[in-house]
Amino acid sequence: MISVIVLGTGNVGTHLINAFLKAKNVKLLQVYSRKKTSLKFIEAKVSSTSKLEELKEADVYIVAISDDAISDFSIQLKIKNKLVVHTSGSVAMQALKTNAHKGVFYPLQTFSKKNHVDFRNVPICLETENENDLIVLEKVASAISKNVYFIDSNQRKYLHVAAVFTNNFVNHIYKIGFDICKKHDIPFETLHPLILETASKVVQNNPNNIQTGPAHRKDKKTIASHLALLSGDEKNIYNILTESIEKTYGEKL
Amino acid sequence: MISVIVLGTGNVGTHLINAFLKAKNVKLLQVYSRKKTSLKFIEAKVSSTSKLEELKEADVYIVAISDDAISDFSIQLKIKNKLVVHTSGSVAMQALKTNAHKGVFYPLQTFSKKNHVDFRNVPICLETENENDLIVLEKVASAISKNVYFIDSNQRKYLHVAAVFTNNFVNHIYKIGFDICKKHDIPFETLHPLILETASKVVQNNPNNIQTGPAHRKDKKTIASHLALLSGDEKNIYNILTESIEKTYGEKL
């Protein structure tokens, strides 16, 4: 059975640990955190350590720490002939400074410690230096998720940008809707079903085919009346997105 | 039992008709469409007509036609002492030109004829000129939905803007993510769970409390590397949303 050690007990690390504890075809051998107190939650379930020199020998070492720390941390790992992977969407595989084999094991989901995540549905994007390692890493990923993809470092850069749009930027747009409602004593709940339906539609359709609204139908009258209600950033963002939608669908007509 | 006539068989009209046919405490008395062919689907189930002079006498007339046509159409309705409502998010109640009582019955959801919508979860935003009519309209709305709100014309203007943000603009942001993926041979499916989780989070949280990403943590390095990958509208939109997020959360720190 493939053995795995998870290094890091932040959001991603914690969710990975819980997923591997339930996995059948992979053994979670050990958990590392530099802070001893961060290991309390796991002590009864699996071997753990806060000292790098106590790391056991495993097939795969999953470094689940913050992006900026990956390079410096990986230098300290005295591992050879094994596979060391990081979990970051925005860091290149070669940022790992180690004599071990290198790879990436990037779970593409927004994690917070308190929210339950069903890892079976989390896409895991894999990359390795050589094919044999990819076979091993695919087995590890498949043990916890049914959605495994091979994404190289160049693709992953773009995937990360796309994720910023569809997660961070979408949430900021939600926030604008929330603020408008709040300011005018409208319950934000009135928009909840629309938000869920919009998200649900895009996982079944090409977003180009389901665009609607005043900008899409070039309804200048409604656009002008909306702009009259807005100011500051909200108005700027309304303008730039409206222009972009008009341009996108104008060219196609 | 309150009797209702639906006028119009577009997306909203069709979904309303199907919802009322299943409702227990409201009787769908008749359906009107100016096109006889549009009534085929309903003929076996309920009385229908394409002639305004054949309209029966009902308690509530729901005008589910396009925004621009509401005023001119309502002039033709020879109805008195009954309630006439439109279903538009962006049209004022007073756009109804009728001697009957006026109101608004605005179901806030994105409808397409082929997609099934569970009307029980669709928020319905109500407005009337007087309180007695509101009691009637609330009964009608409650017969098909469990989410009924009282939203006046001024609030509805803002609610419609907020809906443009959270539906139309969010879909355009999805489209940008889709395009980036397509251009770099990345399956858009990798982003589906993130999209659904982001939407699901915002119906349980204030979006201000769950913002994440490079702009939120002021990660200039990642922002610069993302901007280097983008051009045109995508770059402009990345820039303006990043600046807006930085401003929003910068002021709070």
Short mmCIF file of N, CA and C in Angstrom, two decimals, chain B residues 75-187:
data_model
loop_
_atom_site.label_atom_id
_atom_site.label_comp_id
_atom_site.label_asym_id
_atom_site.label_seq_id
_atom_site.Cartn_x
_atom_site.Cartn_y
_atom_site.Cartn_z
N ILE B 75 -53.26 49.19 -20.95
CA ILE B 75 -54.32 50.13 -21.37
C ILE B 75 -55.50 49.38 -21.97
N GLN B 76 -55.20 48.27 -22.64
CA GLN B 76 -56.26 47.52 -23.34
C GLN B 76 -57.14 46.68 -22.41
N LEU B 77 -56.71 46.53 -21.16
CA LEU B 77 -57.47 45.68 -20.25
C LEU B 77 -58.68 46.46 -19.71
N LYS B 78 -59.87 46.00 -20.04
CA LYS B 78 -61.08 46.67 -19.55
C LYS B 78 -61.51 46.02 -18.24
N ILE B 79 -60.73 46.26 -17.20
CA ILE B 79 -60.97 45.61 -15.93
C ILE B 79 -61.14 46.68 -14.86
N LYS B 80 -62.14 46.49 -13.98
CA LYS B 80 -62.31 47.44 -12.87
C LYS B 80 -62.47 46.68 -11.56
N ASN B 81 -62.08 47.30 -10.48
CA ASN B 81 -62.28 46.73 -9.14
C ASN B 81 -61.62 45.37 -8.92
N LYS B 82 -60.76 45.00 -9.81
CA LYS B 82 -60.00 43.77 -9.63
C LYS B 82 -58.52 44.16 -9.56
N LEU B 83 -57.68 43.16 -9.33
CA LEU B 83 -56.25 43.45 -9.17
C LEU B 83 -55.47 43.03 -10.41
N VAL B 84 -54.75 43.98 -10.98
CA VAL B 84 -53.88 43.69 -12.13
C VAL B 84 -52.43 43.88 -11.69
N VAL B 85 -51.62 42.85 -11.87
CA VAL B 85 -50.21 42.94 -11.45
C VAL B 85 -49.30 42.59 -12.61
N HIS B 86 -48.10 43.18 -12.64
CA HIS B 86 -47.10 42.72 -13.60
C HIS B 86 -46.02 41.93 -12.86
N THR B 87 -45.13 41.30 -13.62
CA THR B 87 -44.16 40.38 -13.02
C THR B 87 -42.71 40.86 -13.20
N SER B 88 -42.55 42.14 -13.48
CA SER B 88 -41.22 42.63 -13.84
C SER B 88 -40.42 43.16 -12.66
N GLY B 89 -39.11 42.90 -12.68
CA GLY B 89 -38.23 43.42 -11.65
C GLY B 89 -37.85 44.87 -11.88
N SER B 90 -37.94 45.33 -13.12
CA SER B 90 -37.38 46.65 -13.43
C SER B 90 -38.42 47.67 -13.86
N VAL B 91 -39.70 47.34 -13.72
CA VAL B 91 -40.76 48.26 -14.13
C VAL B 91 -41.55 48.69 -12.89
N ALA B 92 -41.81 49.99 -12.76
CA ALA B 92 -42.55 50.49 -11.60
C ALA B 92 -44.01 50.02 -11.65
N MET B 93 -44.63 49.93 -10.49
CA MET B 93 -46.05 49.54 -10.43
C MET B 93 -46.91 50.50 -11.23
N GLN B 94 -46.55 51.79 -11.18
CA GLN B 94 -47.37 52.81 -11.85
C GLN B 94 -47.27 52.77 -13.37
N ALA B 95 -46.38 51.91 -13.90
CA ALA B 95 -46.33 51.74 -15.36
C ALA B 95 -47.59 51.04 -15.86
N LEU B 96 -48.32 50.38 -14.94
CA LEU B 96 -49.60 49.77 -15.31
C LEU B 96 -50.61 50.89 -15.55
N LYS B 97 -51.18 50.95 -16.76
CA LYS B 97 -52.17 51.97 -17.09
C LYS B 97 -53.54 51.29 -17.15
N THR B 98 -54.19 51.26 -16.02
CA THR B 98 -55.46 50.55 -15.92
C THR B 98 -56.32 51.19 -14.83
N ASN B 99 -57.61 51.03 -14.97
CA ASN B 99 -58.51 51.52 -13.92
C ASN B 99 -58.67 50.52 -12.78
N ALA B 100 -58.11 49.32 -12.98
CA ALA B 100 -58.16 48.32 -11.92
C ALA B 100 -57.16 48.67 -10.82
N HIS B 101 -57.19 47.91 -9.74
CA HIS B 101 -56.16 48.07 -8.72
C HIS B 101 -54.84 47.56 -9.28
N LYS B 102 -53.75 48.18 -8.84
CA LYS B 102 -52.44 47.81 -9.40
C LYS B 102 -51.56 47.10 -8.38
N GLY B 103 -50.69 46.27 -8.89
CA GLY B 103 -49.73 45.59 -8.02
C GLY B 103 -48.59 45.00 -8.82
N VAL B 104 -47.64 44.44 -8.08
CA VAL B 104 -46.49 43.76 -8.70
C VAL B 104 -46.33 42.39 -8.06
N PHE B 105 -46.02 41.41 -8.89
CA PHE B 105 -45.84 40.02 -8.48
C PHE B 105 -44.58 39.54 -9.19
N TYR B 106 -43.43 39.81 -8.56
CA TYR B 106 -42.13 39.63 -9.23
C TYR B 106 -41.42 38.39 -8.70
N PRO B 107 -41.42 37.31 -9.49
CA PRO B 107 -40.68 36.11 -9.07
C PRO B 107 -39.20 36.30 -9.41
N LEU B 108 -38.35 36.29 -8.38
CA LEU B 108 -36.93 36.61 -8.58
C LEU B 108 -36.13 35.34 -8.83
N GLN B 109 -36.12 34.93 -10.08
CA GLN B 109 -35.33 33.75 -10.46
C GLN B 109 -35.02 33.87 -11.94
N THR B 110 -33.99 33.17 -12.39
CA THR B 110 -33.69 33.14 -13.81
C THR B 110 -34.40 31.94 -14.43
N PHE B 111 -35.31 32.24 -15.37
CA PHE B 111 -36.15 31.18 -15.94
C PHE B 111 -35.76 30.88 -17.38
N SER B 112 -35.76 29.63 -17.74
CA SER B 112 -35.76 29.29 -19.17
C SER B 112 -36.79 28.18 -19.31
N LYS B 113 -37.42 28.11 -20.49
CA LYS B 113 -38.56 27.20 -20.64
C LYS B 113 -38.19 25.74 -20.38
N LYS B 114 -36.99 25.34 -20.79
CA LYS B 114 -36.65 23.92 -20.68
C LYS B 114 -36.18 23.51 -19.28
N ASN B 115 -35.64 24.47 -18.50
CA ASN B 115 -35.16 24.12 -17.15
C ASN B 115 -36.31 23.99 -16.17
N HIS B 116 -36.28 22.92 -15.40
CA HIS B 116 -37.28 22.78 -14.35
C HIS B 116 -36.95 23.73 -13.20
N VAL B 117 -37.96 24.44 -12.72
CA VAL B 117 -37.77 25.30 -11.55
C VAL B 117 -38.77 24.88 -10.49
N ASP B 118 -38.26 24.66 -9.27
CA ASP B 118 -39.16 24.36 -8.16
C ASP B 118 -39.65 25.69 -7.60
N PHE B 119 -40.90 26.03 -7.96
CA PHE B 119 -41.42 27.35 -7.59
C PHE B 119 -41.52 27.55 -6.07
N ARG B 120 -41.57 26.46 -5.31
CA ARG B 120 -41.63 26.59 -3.85
C ARG B 120 -40.47 27.42 -3.31
N ASN B 121 -39.31 27.36 -4.02
CA ASN B 121 -38.11 28.06 -3.55
C ASN B 121 -37.88 29.41 -4.22
N VAL B 122 -38.76 29.79 -5.13
CA VAL B 122 -38.58 31.06 -5.83
C VAL B 122 -39.12 32.22 -4.98
N PRO B 123 -38.26 33.19 -4.63
CA PRO B 123 -38.77 34.35 -3.88
C PRO B 123 -39.74 35.14 -4.76
N ILE B 124 -40.87 35.52 -4.18
CA ILE B 124 -41.81 36.35 -4.92
C ILE B 124 -41.92 37.69 -4.19
N CYS B 125 -41.64 38.77 -4.92
CA CYS B 125 -41.63 40.11 -4.33
C CYS B 125 -42.93 40.82 -4.69
N LEU B 126 -43.67 41.21 -3.67
CA LEU B 126 -45.02 41.76 -3.87
C LEU B 126 -45.08 43.25 -3.57
N GLU B 127 -45.98 43.92 -4.29
CA GLU B 127 -46.28 45.32 -4.01
C GLU B 127 -47.72 45.57 -4.47
N THR B 128 -48.47 46.36 -3.70
CA THR B 128 -49.81 46.76 -4.14
C THR B 128 -50.03 48.21 -3.73
N GLU B 129 -51.10 48.79 -4.29
CA GLU B 129 -51.42 50.16 -3.91
C GLU B 129 -52.07 50.21 -2.53
N ASN B 130 -52.88 49.21 -2.21
CA ASN B 130 -53.50 49.25 -0.89
C ASN B 130 -53.42 47.91 -0.17
N GLU B 131 -53.59 47.96 1.16
CA GLU B 131 -53.29 46.81 2.00
C GLU B 131 -54.19 45.60 1.77
N ASN B 132 -55.46 45.83 1.48
CA ASN B 132 -56.36 44.70 1.24
C ASN B 132 -55.88 43.87 0.05
N ASP B 133 -55.43 44.56 -0.99
CA ASP B 133 -54.92 43.84 -2.16
C ASP B 133 -53.67 43.03 -1.81
N LEU B 134 -52.88 43.58 -0.89
CA LEU B 134 -51.65 42.88 -0.50
C LEU B 134 -51.98 41.55 0.18
N ILE B 135 -53.05 41.56 0.96
CA ILE B 135 -53.47 40.32 1.64
C ILE B 135 -53.84 39.26 0.60
N VAL B 136 -54.60 39.68 -0.41
CA VAL B 136 -54.99 38.76 -1.49
C VAL B 136 -53.75 38.25 -2.22
N LEU B 137 -52.88 39.19 -2.59
CA LEU B 137 -51.70 38.82 -3.38
C LEU B 137 -50.77 37.90 -2.58
N GLU B 138 -50.70 38.13 -1.28
CA GLU B 138 -49.85 37.26 -0.46
C GLU B 138 -50.40 35.83 -0.46
N LYS B 139 -51.72 35.70 -0.46
CA LYS B 139 -52.32 34.35 -0.51
C LYS B 139 -51.98 33.67 -1.84
N VAL B 140 -52.05 34.44 -2.92
CA VAL B 140 -51.73 33.89 -4.24
C VAL B 140 -50.27 33.43 -4.27
N ALA B 141 -49.39 34.30 -3.79
CA ALA B 141 -47.95 33.99 -3.82
C ALA B 141 -47.64 32.79 -2.93
N SER B 142 -48.24 32.77 -1.74
CA SER B 142 -47.96 31.69 -0.79
C SER B 142 -48.46 30.34 -1.28
N ALA B 143 -49.42 30.36 -2.22
CA ALA B 143 -49.94 29.10 -2.77
C ALA B 143 -48.90 28.40 -3.64
N ILE B 144 -47.94 29.17 -4.17
CA ILE B 144 -46.93 28.54 -5.04
C ILE B 144 -45.50 28.64 -4.51
N SER B 145 -45.25 29.52 -3.53
CA SER B 145 -43.88 29.69 -3.02
C SER B 145 -43.87 29.85 -1.51
N LYS B 146 -42.79 29.40 -0.89
CA LYS B 146 -42.67 29.58 0.55
C LYS B 146 -41.86 30.84 0.90
N ASN B 147 -41.39 31.55 -0.12
CA ASN B 147 -40.58 32.76 0.12
C ASN B 147 -41.25 33.99 -0.47
N VAL B 148 -42.04 34.67 0.36
CA VAL B 148 -42.79 35.82 -0.12
C VAL B 148 -42.29 37.08 0.60
N TYR B 149 -42.01 38.13 -0.16
CA TYR B 149 -41.47 39.37 0.40
C TYR B 149 -42.29 40.57 -0.05
N PHE B 150 -42.33 41.59 0.78
CA PHE B 150 -42.97 42.85 0.39
C PHE B 150 -41.88 43.84 0.02
N ILE B 151 -41.83 44.20 -1.23
CA ILE B 151 -40.77 45.05 -1.76
C ILE B 151 -41.44 46.16 -2.56
N ASP B 152 -41.22 47.42 -2.15
CA ASP B 152 -41.89 48.49 -2.90
C ASP B 152 -41.11 48.84 -4.18
N SER B 153 -41.69 49.71 -4.99
CA SER B 153 -41.09 49.98 -6.31
C SER B 153 -39.69 50.54 -6.20
N ASN B 154 -39.45 51.39 -5.21
CA ASN B 154 -38.11 51.95 -5.04
C ASN B 154 -37.11 50.86 -4.66
N GLN B 155 -37.48 50.00 -3.69
CA GLN B 155 -36.59 48.89 -3.32
C GLN B 155 -36.37 47.96 -4.52
N ARG B 156 -37.43 47.74 -5.28
CA ARG B 156 -37.33 46.79 -6.39
C ARG B 156 -36.34 47.26 -7.45
N LYS B 157 -36.23 48.58 -7.64
CA LYS B 157 -35.22 49.12 -8.56
C LYS B 157 -33.83 48.66 -8.13
N TYR B 158 -33.56 48.79 -6.83
CA TYR B 158 -32.24 48.42 -6.32
C TYR B 158 -32.06 46.90 -6.33
N LEU B 159 -33.13 46.19 -6.00
CA LEU B 159 -33.06 44.73 -6.02
C LEU B 159 -32.73 44.23 -7.42
N HIS B 160 -33.30 44.90 -8.42
CA HIS B 160 -33.03 44.50 -9.81
C HIS B 160 -31.56 44.74 -10.18
N VAL B 161 -31.01 45.87 -9.72
CA VAL B 161 -29.58 46.12 -9.96
C VAL B 161 -28.74 45.04 -9.27
N ALA B 162 -29.09 44.73 -8.03
CA ALA B 162 -28.35 43.70 -7.29
C ALA B 162 -28.44 42.35 -8.00
N ALA B 163 -29.60 42.07 -8.61
CA ALA B 163 -29.77 40.82 -9.34
C ALA B 163 -28.92 40.80 -10.61
N VAL B 164 -28.77 41.97 -11.25
CA VAL B 164 -27.89 42.05 -12.43
C VAL B 164 -26.45 41.70 -12.02
N PHE B 165 -26.02 42.22 -10.87
CA PHE B 165 -24.68 41.87 -10.39
C PHE B 165 -24.57 40.37 -10.13
N THR B 166 -25.47 39.85 -9.30
CA THR B 166 -25.28 38.48 -8.81
C THR B 166 -25.66 37.41 -9.83
N ASN B 167 -26.34 37.79 -10.89
CA ASN B 167 -26.66 36.82 -11.94
C ASN B 167 -25.90 37.15 -13.22
N ASN B 168 -26.24 38.24 -13.89
CA ASN B 168 -25.64 38.54 -15.20
C ASN B 168 -24.13 38.75 -15.11
N PHE B 169 -23.70 39.55 -14.15
CA PHE B 169 -22.26 39.85 -14.06
C PHE B 169 -21.48 38.62 -13.58
N VAL B 170 -22.03 37.91 -12.63
CA VAL B 170 -21.35 36.68 -12.17
C VAL B 170 -21.20 35.71 -13.35
N ASN B 171 -22.22 35.59 -14.17
CA ASN B 171 -22.09 34.68 -15.32
C ASN B 171 -21.00 35.14 -16.28
N HIS B 172 -20.84 36.46 -16.41
CA HIS B 172 -19.78 36.97 -17.28
C HIS B 172 -18.39 36.66 -16.69
N ILE B 173 -18.30 36.72 -15.37
CA ILE B 173 -17.03 36.35 -14.72
C ILE B 173 -16.76 34.85 -14.91
N TYR B 174 -17.81 34.04 -14.80
CA TYR B 174 -17.67 32.61 -15.10
C TYR B 174 -17.13 32.43 -16.52
N LYS B 175 -17.70 33.21 -17.44
CA LYS B 175 -17.29 33.11 -18.85
C LYS B 175 -15.80 33.39 -19.02
N ILE B 176 -15.29 34.36 -18.27
CA ILE B 176 -13.86 34.67 -18.36
C ILE B 176 -13.04 33.46 -17.88
N GLY B 177 -13.47 32.87 -16.75
CA GLY B 177 -12.80 31.66 -16.27
C GLY B 177 -12.86 30.54 -17.30
N PHE B 178 -14.02 30.40 -17.92
CA PHE B 178 -14.22 29.38 -18.97
C PHE B 178 -13.27 29.61 -20.14
N ASP B 179 -13.17 30.87 -20.59
CA ASP B 179 -12.31 31.19 -21.74
C ASP B 179 -10.84 30.92 -21.44
N ILE B 180 -10.41 31.30 -20.21
CA ILE B 180 -9.00 31.07 -19.83
C ILE B 180 -8.71 29.57 -19.86
N CYS B 181 -9.61 28.78 -19.30
CA CYS B 181 -9.43 27.32 -19.31
C CYS B 181 -9.35 26.79 -20.73
N LYS B 182 -10.31 27.20 -21.55
CA LYS B 182 -10.39 26.68 -22.92
C LYS B 182 -9.10 26.98 -23.69
N LYS B 183 -8.61 28.20 -23.53
CA LYS B 183 -7.42 28.64 -24.27
C LYS B 183 -6.19 27.81 -23.90
N HIS B 184 -6.19 27.24 -22.69
CA HIS B 184 -5.00 26.52 -22.22
C HIS B 184 -5.28 25.04 -22.00
N ASP B 185 -6.30 24.53 -22.71
CA ASP B 185 -6.61 23.09 -22.67
C ASP B 185 -6.83 22.55 -21.27
N ILE B 186 -7.47 23.37 -20.43
CA ILE B 186 -7.78 22.93 -19.06
C ILE B 186 -9.27 22.63 -19.02
N PRO B 187 -9.70 21.45 -18.54
CA PRO B 187 -11.14 21.19 -18.46
C PRO B 187 -11.82 22.17 -17.50
#
